Each structure stands twice: as structure tokens, then as C-alpha cells.
GROMACS .gro file of C-alpha atoms in nm:
model
  338
    1MET     CA    1   1.817   0.303  -1.750
    2GLY     CA    2   1.661  -0.023  -1.637
    3LEU     CA    3   1.829  -0.357  -1.618
    4LEU     CA    4   1.910  -0.549  -1.935
    5TRP     CA    5   1.655  -0.822  -1.866
    6ALA     CA    6   1.365  -0.579  -1.823
    7LYS     CA    7   1.033  -0.737  -1.912
    8LYS     CA    8   0.707  -0.583  -2.030
    9ASP     CA    9   0.374  -0.752  -1.967
   10PHE     CA   10   0.186  -0.504  -2.183
   11LYS     CA   11   0.253  -0.213  -2.416
   12LEU     CA   12   0.042   0.096  -2.458
   13SER     CA   13  -0.055   0.223  -2.801
   14ALA     CA   14   0.115   0.522  -2.961
   15SER     CA   15  -0.168   0.747  -2.847
   16GLY     CA   16  -0.131   0.636  -2.485
   17VAL     CA   17   0.101   0.761  -2.209
   18SER     CA   18   0.363   0.562  -2.021
   19GLU     CA   19   0.571   0.818  -1.841
   20VAL     CA   20   0.787   0.849  -1.531
   21VAL     CA   21   0.762   1.201  -1.392
   22LYS     CA   22   1.001   1.371  -1.152
   23THR     CA   23   0.833   1.661  -0.975
   24ARG     CA   24   0.877   1.869  -0.660
   25ILE     CA   25   0.651   1.738  -0.387
   26GLY     CA   26   0.693   1.841  -0.024
   27GLY     CA   27   1.007   2.035  -0.113
   28ILE     CA   28   1.193   1.734  -0.259
   29ASN     CA   29   1.206   1.550  -0.591
   30GLN     CA   30   0.953   1.269  -0.601
   31TYR     CA   31   0.868   1.022  -0.878
   32LEU     CA   32   0.536   0.923  -1.034
   33LEU     CA   33   0.450   0.661  -1.294
   34ILE     CA   34   0.161   0.757  -1.521
   35GLN     CA   35   0.011   0.495  -1.754
   36THR     CA   36  -0.303   0.529  -1.966
   37GLU     CA   37  -0.442   0.466  -2.311
   38ASN     CA   38  -0.631   0.794  -2.297
   39ILE     CA   39  -0.530   1.103  -2.098
   40ASN     CA   40  -0.897   1.196  -2.067
   41ASN     CA   41  -0.964   0.883  -1.860
   42PRO     CA   42  -1.049   0.932  -1.490
   43ILE     CA   43  -0.740   0.939  -1.269
   44LEU     CA   44  -0.669   0.656  -1.025
   45LEU     CA   45  -0.391   0.728  -0.774
   46MET     CA   46  -0.265   0.428  -0.579
   47LEU     CA   47  -0.079   0.470  -0.248
   48HIS     CA   48   0.167   0.188  -0.179
   49GLY     CA   49   0.238   0.024   0.153
   50GLY     CA   50   0.536   0.028   0.382
   51PRO     CA   51   0.626   0.300   0.452
   52GLY     CA   52   0.918   0.261   0.218
   53PHE     CA   53   0.794  -0.037   0.015
   54PRO     CA   54   0.721   0.108  -0.331
   55ILE     CA   55   0.498  -0.157  -0.489
   56PRO     CA   56   0.279  -0.065  -0.661
   57GLY     CA   57   0.515   0.209  -0.771
   58VAL     CA   58   0.741   0.337  -1.046
   59SER     CA   59   0.900  -0.008  -1.081
   60ASN     CA   60   0.565  -0.143  -1.206
   61ARG     CA   61   0.588   0.029  -1.542
   62SER     CA   62   0.447  -0.210  -1.807
   63ARG     CA   63   0.410  -0.487  -1.545
   64ASP     CA   64   0.064  -0.634  -1.501
   65PHE     CA   65   0.063  -0.751  -1.137
   66ALA     CA   66   0.092  -0.461  -0.893
   67MET     CA   67   0.049  -0.615  -0.545
   68VAL     CA   68  -0.323  -0.537  -0.512
   69THR     CA   69  -0.447  -0.534  -0.871
   70THR     CA   70  -0.349  -0.620  -1.224
   71THR     CA   71  -0.317  -0.323  -1.455
   72LYS     CA   72  -0.305  -0.404  -1.826
   73GLU     CA   73  -0.684  -0.363  -1.855
   74LEU     CA   74  -0.699  -0.093  -1.589
   75VAL     CA   75  -0.494   0.149  -1.801
   76LYS     CA   76  -0.758   0.129  -2.074
   77HIS     CA   77  -1.017   0.278  -1.840
   78TYR     CA   78  -0.815   0.497  -1.600
   79THR     CA   79  -0.512   0.717  -1.603
   80VAL     CA   80  -0.331   0.498  -1.349
   81VAL     CA   81  -0.076   0.671  -1.128
   82PHE     CA   82   0.175   0.499  -0.902
   83TRP     CA   83   0.393   0.707  -0.671
   84ASP     CA   84   0.723   0.626  -0.502
   85GLN     CA   85   0.660   0.805  -0.173
   86ARG     CA   86   0.909   0.996   0.040
   87GLY     CA   87   1.196   0.764   0.131
   88ALA     CA   88   1.084   0.491  -0.111
   89GLY     CA   89   1.227   0.355  -0.435
   90LYS     CA   90   1.334   0.618  -0.687
   91THR     CA   91   1.222   0.895  -0.452
   92TYR     CA   92   1.468   0.785  -0.182
   93SER     CA   93   1.750   1.029  -0.116
   94ARG     CA   94   1.999   1.023   0.166
   95LYS     CA   95   1.981   1.405   0.161
   96VAL     CA   96   1.622   1.397   0.290
   97SER     CA   97   1.607   1.402   0.668
   98SER     CA   98   1.435   1.110   0.836
   99GLU     CA   99   1.275   1.372   1.061
  100THR     CA  100   1.039   1.444   0.771
  101TYR     CA  101   0.909   1.085   0.781
  102THR     CA  102   0.593   1.178   0.970
  103LEU     CA  103   0.231   1.095   0.898
  104SER     CA  104   0.142   1.461   0.856
  105GLN     CA  105   0.422   1.509   0.601
  106PHE     CA  106   0.323   1.199   0.402
  107ILE     CA  107  -0.037   1.320   0.393
  108GLN     CA  108   0.071   1.666   0.283
  109ASP     CA  109   0.284   1.507   0.009
  110ALA     CA  110  -0.019   1.309  -0.107
  111LYS     CA  111  -0.232   1.623  -0.121
  112GLU     CA  112   0.032   1.787  -0.340
  113VAL     CA  113   0.040   1.483  -0.569
  114ILE     CA  114  -0.340   1.500  -0.601
  115HIS     CA  115  -0.323   1.873  -0.680
  116TYR     CA  116  -0.055   1.808  -0.943
  117LEU     CA  117  -0.262   1.538  -1.112
  118LYS     CA  118  -0.584   1.739  -1.109
  119SER     CA  119  -0.403   2.037  -1.258
  120ARG     CA  120  -0.207   1.845  -1.519
  121PHE     CA  121  -0.505   1.648  -1.648
  122ASN     CA  122  -0.762   1.923  -1.589
  123GLN     CA  123  -0.988   1.708  -1.373
  124LYS     CA  124  -1.179   1.823  -1.065
  125ARG     CA  125  -1.166   1.491  -0.880
  126ILE     CA  126  -0.969   1.167  -0.882
  127TYR     CA  127  -1.016   0.812  -0.757
  128LEU     CA  128  -0.789   0.718  -0.467
  129ALA     CA  129  -0.678   0.372  -0.350
  130GLY     CA  130  -0.444   0.278  -0.066
  131HIS     CA  131  -0.284  -0.049   0.040
  132SER     CA  132  -0.178  -0.122   0.399
  133TRP     CA  133   0.028   0.181   0.514
  134GLY     CA  134  -0.110   0.363   0.210
  135SER     CA  135  -0.461   0.296   0.341
  136ILE     CA  136  -0.385   0.507   0.650
  137MET     CA  137  -0.316   0.807   0.429
  138GLY     CA  138  -0.602   0.713   0.201
  139LEU     CA  139  -0.867   0.706   0.471
  140ARG     CA  140  -0.741   1.033   0.618
  141LEU     CA  141  -0.752   1.195   0.273
  142ALA     CA  142  -1.103   1.061   0.214
  143GLN     CA  143  -1.206   1.238   0.533
  144GLU     CA  144  -1.010   1.560   0.482
  145ILE     CA  145  -1.048   1.635   0.109
  146PRO     CA  146  -1.369   1.466  -0.013
  147ASN     CA  147  -1.426   1.739  -0.271
  148ASP     CA  148  -1.108   1.629  -0.451
  149LEU     CA  149  -1.212   1.263  -0.473
  150HIS     CA  150  -1.465   1.057  -0.668
  151GLY     CA  151  -1.423   0.771  -0.422
  152TYR     CA  152  -1.181   0.575  -0.204
  153ILE     CA  153  -1.078   0.207  -0.215
  154GLY     CA  154  -0.895   0.061   0.084
  155PHE     CA  155  -0.696  -0.257   0.022
  156SER     CA  156  -0.588  -0.430   0.345
  157GLN     CA  157  -0.719  -0.128   0.532
  158ILE     CA  158  -0.558  -0.041   0.864
  159ILE     CA  159  -0.807   0.087   1.126
  160ASN     CA  160  -0.658   0.047   1.474
  161TRP     CA  161  -0.283  -0.006   1.488
  162VAL     CA  162  -0.257  -0.115   1.851
  163GLU     CA  163  -0.545  -0.362   1.831
  164ASN     CA  164  -0.403  -0.505   1.509
  165ASP     CA  165  -0.062  -0.545   1.673
  166ARG     CA  166  -0.226  -0.731   1.961
  167LEU     CA  167  -0.380  -0.983   1.721
  168CYS     CA  168  -0.055  -1.012   1.523
  169LEU     CA  169   0.139  -1.081   1.842
  170GLN     CA  170  -0.106  -1.353   1.945
  171TRP     CA  171  -0.074  -1.526   1.608
  172THR     CA  172   0.304  -1.498   1.589
  173LEU     CA  173   0.353  -1.630   1.941
  174GLN     CA  174   0.118  -1.919   1.870
  175LYS     CA  175   0.312  -1.997   1.553
  176ALA     CA  176   0.647  -1.980   1.732
  177ARG     CA  177   0.526  -2.205   2.013
  178SER     CA  178   0.380  -2.459   1.772
  179LEU     CA  179   0.720  -2.476   1.599
  180ARG     CA  180   0.898  -2.490   1.936
  181ASN     CA  181   1.108  -2.190   1.839
  182SER     CA  182   1.230  -2.082   2.181
  183LYS     CA  183   1.434  -1.795   2.036
  184ALA     CA  184   1.127  -1.643   1.873
  185VAL     CA  185   0.910  -1.697   2.179
  186ALA     CA  186   1.166  -1.528   2.405
  187ALA     CA  187   1.208  -1.231   2.170
  188LEU     CA  188   0.832  -1.183   2.129
  189GLU     CA  189   0.755  -1.219   2.499
  190ALA     CA  190   1.028  -0.965   2.577
  191CYS     CA  191   0.838  -0.709   2.368
  192GLY     CA  192   0.551  -0.706   2.615
  193GLU     CA  193   0.209  -0.593   2.500
  194PRO     CA  194   0.130  -0.322   2.242
  195PRO     CA  195   0.155  -0.032   2.190
  196PHE     CA  196   0.515  -0.090   2.086
  197VAL     CA  197   0.658   0.258   2.134
  198THR     CA  198   0.959   0.197   2.358
  199SER     CA  199   1.196   0.174   2.063
  200VAL     CA  200   1.210   0.100   1.691
  201LYS     CA  201   1.384  -0.228   1.781
  202GLN     CA  202   1.090  -0.334   1.998
  203TRP     CA  203   0.848  -0.238   1.721
  204THR     CA  204   1.052  -0.420   1.458
  205THR     CA  205   1.081  -0.748   1.651
  206LEU     CA  206   0.720  -0.848   1.590
  207ARG     CA  207   0.744  -0.761   1.218
  208THR     CA  208   1.064  -0.961   1.182
  209TRP     CA  209   0.908  -1.281   1.311
  210MET     CA  210   0.583  -1.223   1.124
  211ALA     CA  211   0.782  -1.198   0.801
  212ARG     CA  212   0.970  -1.521   0.879
  213TYR     CA  213   0.637  -1.696   0.922
  214ASN     CA  214   0.501  -1.554   0.592
  215SER     CA  215   0.217  -1.355   0.748
  216MET     CA  216   0.177  -1.156   0.425
  217ILE     CA  217   0.137  -1.452   0.189
  218TYR     CA  218  -0.121  -1.730   0.184
  219THR     CA  219  -0.045  -2.051   0.000
  220ASP     CA  220  -0.261  -2.360  -0.025
  221GLU     CA  221  -0.378  -2.550  -0.329
  222GLN     CA  222  -0.343  -2.220  -0.514
  223VAL     CA  223   0.024  -2.123  -0.536
  224ASN     CA  224   0.091  -1.756  -0.460
  225PRO     CA  225   0.427  -1.653  -0.611
  226GLY     CA  226   0.454  -1.394  -0.333
  227MET     CA  227   0.789  -1.230  -0.270
  228LYS     CA  228   0.948  -1.396  -0.574
  229LEU     CA  229   0.706  -1.204  -0.794
  230ILE     CA  230   0.768  -0.881  -0.605
  231MET     CA  231   1.143  -0.920  -0.643
  232SER     CA  232   1.102  -0.984  -1.013
  233ILE     CA  233   0.916  -0.653  -1.044
  234LEU     CA  234   1.209  -0.470  -0.888
  235LEU     CA  235   1.481  -0.661  -1.072
  236ARG     CA  236   1.317  -0.644  -1.413
  237SER     CA  237   1.187  -0.290  -1.390
  238PRO     CA  238   1.273  -0.079  -1.697
  239GLU     CA  239   1.301   0.221  -1.463
  240TYR     CA  240   1.506   0.083  -1.174
  241SER     CA  241   1.883   0.075  -1.177
  242ILE     CA  242   2.088  -0.135  -0.937
  243ILE     CA  243   2.122   0.178  -0.721
  244ASP     CA  244   1.744   0.222  -0.718
  245ILE     CA  245   1.700  -0.136  -0.600
  246ILE     CA  246   1.959  -0.086  -0.326
  247ASN     CA  247   1.789   0.239  -0.228
  248THR     CA  248   1.454   0.059  -0.210
  249PHE     CA  249   1.582  -0.165   0.069
  250ARG     CA  250   1.781   0.115   0.229
  251GLY     CA  251   1.474   0.340   0.234
  252PHE     CA  252   1.255   0.063   0.373
  253GLN     CA  253   1.491   0.019   0.668
  254LEU     CA  254   1.521   0.392   0.737
  255SER     CA  255   1.153   0.484   0.703
  256TYR     CA  256   1.062   0.362   1.050
  257THR     CA  257   1.155   0.630   1.301
  258GLN     CA  258   1.069   0.667   1.668
  259ALA     CA  259   0.838   0.957   1.586
  260LEU     CA  260   0.653   0.754   1.323
  261ILE     CA  261   0.596   0.446   1.539
  262GLU     CA  262   0.459   0.673   1.811
  263GLU     CA  263   0.217   0.813   1.553
  264PHE     CA  264   0.118   0.460   1.452
  265ALA     CA  265   0.008   0.392   1.809
  266GLN     CA  266  -0.240   0.681   1.789
  267ILE     CA  267  -0.424   0.546   1.483
  268ASP     CA  268  -0.778   0.447   1.577
  269PHE     CA  269  -1.011   0.537   1.293
  270ALA     CA  270  -1.307   0.374   1.464
  271ASN     CA  271  -1.309   0.675   1.697
  272THR     CA  272  -1.173   0.947   1.467
  273ILE     CA  273  -1.359   0.873   1.143
  274THR     CA  274  -1.728   0.791   1.174
  275ARG     CA  275  -1.853   0.938   0.845
  276LEU     CA  276  -1.721   0.966   0.490
  277ASP     CA  277  -1.891   1.183   0.229
  278ILE     CA  278  -1.765   0.994  -0.077
  279PRO     CA  279  -1.826   0.639  -0.199
  280VAL     CA  280  -1.595   0.398  -0.016
  281MET     CA  281  -1.496   0.035  -0.072
  282PHE     CA  282  -1.283  -0.201   0.133
  283ILE     CA  283  -1.120  -0.509  -0.024
  284HIS     CA  284  -0.951  -0.753   0.213
  285GLY     CA  285  -0.778  -1.088   0.192
  286ARG     CA  286  -0.964  -1.340   0.405
  287LYS     CA  287  -0.630  -1.505   0.494
  288ASP     CA  288  -0.460  -1.176   0.591
  289LEU     CA  289  -0.260  -1.227   0.909
  290HIS     CA  290  -0.082  -0.894   0.878
  291VAL     CA  291  -0.384  -0.663   0.889
  292TYR     CA  292  -0.688  -0.827   1.043
  293GLY     CA  293  -1.002  -0.799   0.837
  294LYS     CA  294  -1.244  -0.835   1.126
  295ILE     CA  295  -1.132  -0.493   1.256
  296VAL     CA  296  -1.205  -0.343   0.915
  297GLU     CA  297  -1.542  -0.517   0.892
  298GLU     CA  298  -1.647  -0.381   1.231
  299PHE     CA  299  -1.543  -0.031   1.121
  300TYR     CA  300  -1.731  -0.073   0.793
  301MET     CA  301  -2.052  -0.180   0.965
  302LYS     CA  302  -2.057   0.135   1.182
  303LEU     CA  303  -1.934   0.379   0.917
  304ASP     CA  304  -2.182   0.641   0.799
  305ALA     CA  305  -2.130   0.665   0.422
  306PRO     CA  306  -2.427   0.840   0.256
  307GLN     CA  307  -2.267   0.811  -0.090
  308GLY     CA  308  -2.238   0.433  -0.057
  309LYS     CA  309  -2.005   0.173   0.093
  310GLN     CA  310  -1.900  -0.183   0.009
  311PHE     CA  311  -1.688  -0.455   0.170
  312ILE     CA  312  -1.539  -0.739  -0.036
  313TRP     CA  313  -1.353  -1.045   0.094
  314LYS     CA  314  -1.092  -1.217  -0.125
  315ASP     CA  315  -1.061  -1.585  -0.037
  316LYS     CA  316  -0.725  -1.664  -0.201
  317SER     CA  317  -0.537  -1.369  -0.055
  318SER     CA  318  -0.347  -1.268   0.254
  319HIS     CA  319  -0.190  -0.921   0.282
  320MET     CA  320  -0.040  -0.962  -0.063
  321PHE     CA  321  -0.317  -1.029  -0.311
  322HIS     CA  322  -0.308  -1.351  -0.509
  323PRO     CA  323  -0.278  -1.282  -0.885
  324GLU     CA  324  -0.625  -1.430  -0.947
  325ASP     CA  325  -0.778  -1.204  -0.683
  326ALA     CA  326  -0.577  -0.914  -0.825
  327GLU     CA  327  -0.747  -0.975  -1.161
  328GLU     CA  328  -1.085  -0.967  -0.989
  329ASN     CA  329  -0.983  -0.645  -0.813
  330GLU     CA  330  -0.901  -0.493  -1.150
  331ARG     CA  331  -1.246  -0.580  -1.280
  332THR     CA  332  -1.402  -0.434  -0.966
  333LEU     CA  333  -1.215  -0.106  -1.014
  334ILE     CA  334  -1.326  -0.087  -1.377
  335CYS     CA  335  -1.688  -0.149  -1.272
  336LEU     CA  336  -1.675   0.161  -1.052
  337LEU     CA  337  -1.692   0.366  -1.372
  338GLN     CA  338  -2.010   0.202  -1.497
   0.00000   0.00000   0.00000
């Protein structure tokens, strides 16, 4: 049962579906949120970021803003599926070994989710979208199982982890020095240069200071509600109990293992993915200081995509999409069906 002050931004008609599903994925119980006005609509599966940060996820039931897109119009055109991945949100379980938090296991889980959705709704292909960490899985899936997908949309797409870390470190050090924060400068300089694979602590140091300097949120004349809005999604979710909220933060902390950060350092899609055989779109916040868009744009320019490709900048957004840009993203997703 959700919290007493749960809020709904929209309500589906009696003929629609708004359902939280528990199903066996990768040998463990995992949770999906399925929302649609018509079960015959094309399926859109969205892969959240993190790992371990389940928004958009099960907590977004009946909530419009979902980190990268709004949804109250989207559910009229798609069967929209959010998934709390292994170690995240309602799927978190202390009984699941952190040794299973590997890229190959997450990708296998995603393939099983896709198979489940295709089978349940009797559809041959689905649309797939990924945000940040989810975009790593998404791009790999676009390469590995194109026959299962209508198309792929990468929000805040990660291409080269080490190169992105190098740019993030430059920005964070510059910020710390401009603020004369000697503690931050010392901690960041002690990390050395990427790849950050010596320890999880070394890897986490950069992220800690980036978060303190709001690298994920851009604010200017347009006010981005940012983390306050994200917290409201968790706190007011009709599906999340207090334990689920606690587990969300617990899972986020435990998702980053030594094995996983070593896998991160190997991600270089510019060299491993040169062609995609499905339509592909990249949508990126122009102010994103967490995942640098210029790396994505360079990848996009070289990518061979015979079925079509598109790159869209969003001027109001950083890593977390501004609600106005999220509304535009929703319209863009709907236009894919036309």
C-alpha cells in the first residue's frame, strides 16, 4: 500500500490498464509498471538510470513527469512499461547477491522483460528507450536484438565512460577551484585520472562532488524543480511503502560493485557499435554536465543507421530533463507512430 498522501496526475479509463506486475526475471522477482488506455497499443519499455535509481519506474504510477518524458498523453498511444531493475526500488532484495550486479546480467534481465512483454501482449516488436545507465543497456540491446525492436531512443546516452569521466573531472575540479573548496580539490586530485577502477571509493568520489555541484540539474530563468520533484514521486507513490523508499536508497548505494565499475571502464561504443539496423534517436540536454552530449553527437555522426537516425538537443535540460522539455519529448515519442 502506498503512502496516505499519494497523488495521481492522471487516471486511466475503465478500459485501460494500470497494473504493477511481479514476475520472475533473471531468477528473481522483479517489478514492472504497465500503463495504457489500450492494450493493443505498441509497447514502449523505458530503462531507468542508475544503476539502482528507479525513475522512471514503478513509483511513477499515475504520475505525469517521469524524469525524461511526461506520460499522461503517452499512455493513450503506447502501452508504457517502467521496470524497477535488479537492485532498484521494489525489485531490491537483500537476498539477491551483489555479485549478480553485472552488465551482462542486467542485459539478460532486459531481454527477459522484452520477451515477457512481447508474449503477454502478442506483439512481435517493441519500442525501447533508455536513460543514462539505461542507455548503455538500450544501445547494446539495439545492436544485439534488432528483430525484437521497432526502434531505440537514447536519452542522455552514454557512449564512452572513460572519456566522459575525464570531462566530468575537468568540470568538477574547475567548479571546486572557482569556489575555493580546498577539500573538494584535494579529494578530486587524489583520484588521479580516469579510468577510475582502483576502488569503488575512488569511483564514487567524483560522483559525490558532481552531485553537490548539481551537475544533473540546470536552472536559469526557467526553474527546474529537480530533485524535489523526484523525491515527491517516491514519497507520493501509490505503490511505494516506507520500506520501498528505504530500499531505493539502500539499493542505489549497493548497486556499484568493483566488478561493475571495471565493466564501466570498458564501455566505448564508438569502437564496438558502428551500425544499427533499427531506427535510432538520441535526445540530449544541452546543459548536461553529467553525460556530455558532444561525445554522443560525434558517435551519431559516424553511426551507420540505414533505417534512419535523429539527434535532438533540449536547451532547458541537463541530465534530468526539464518538465517543459519532457513534454516535448512526449510529443516526439508519439510522433514516432505517425
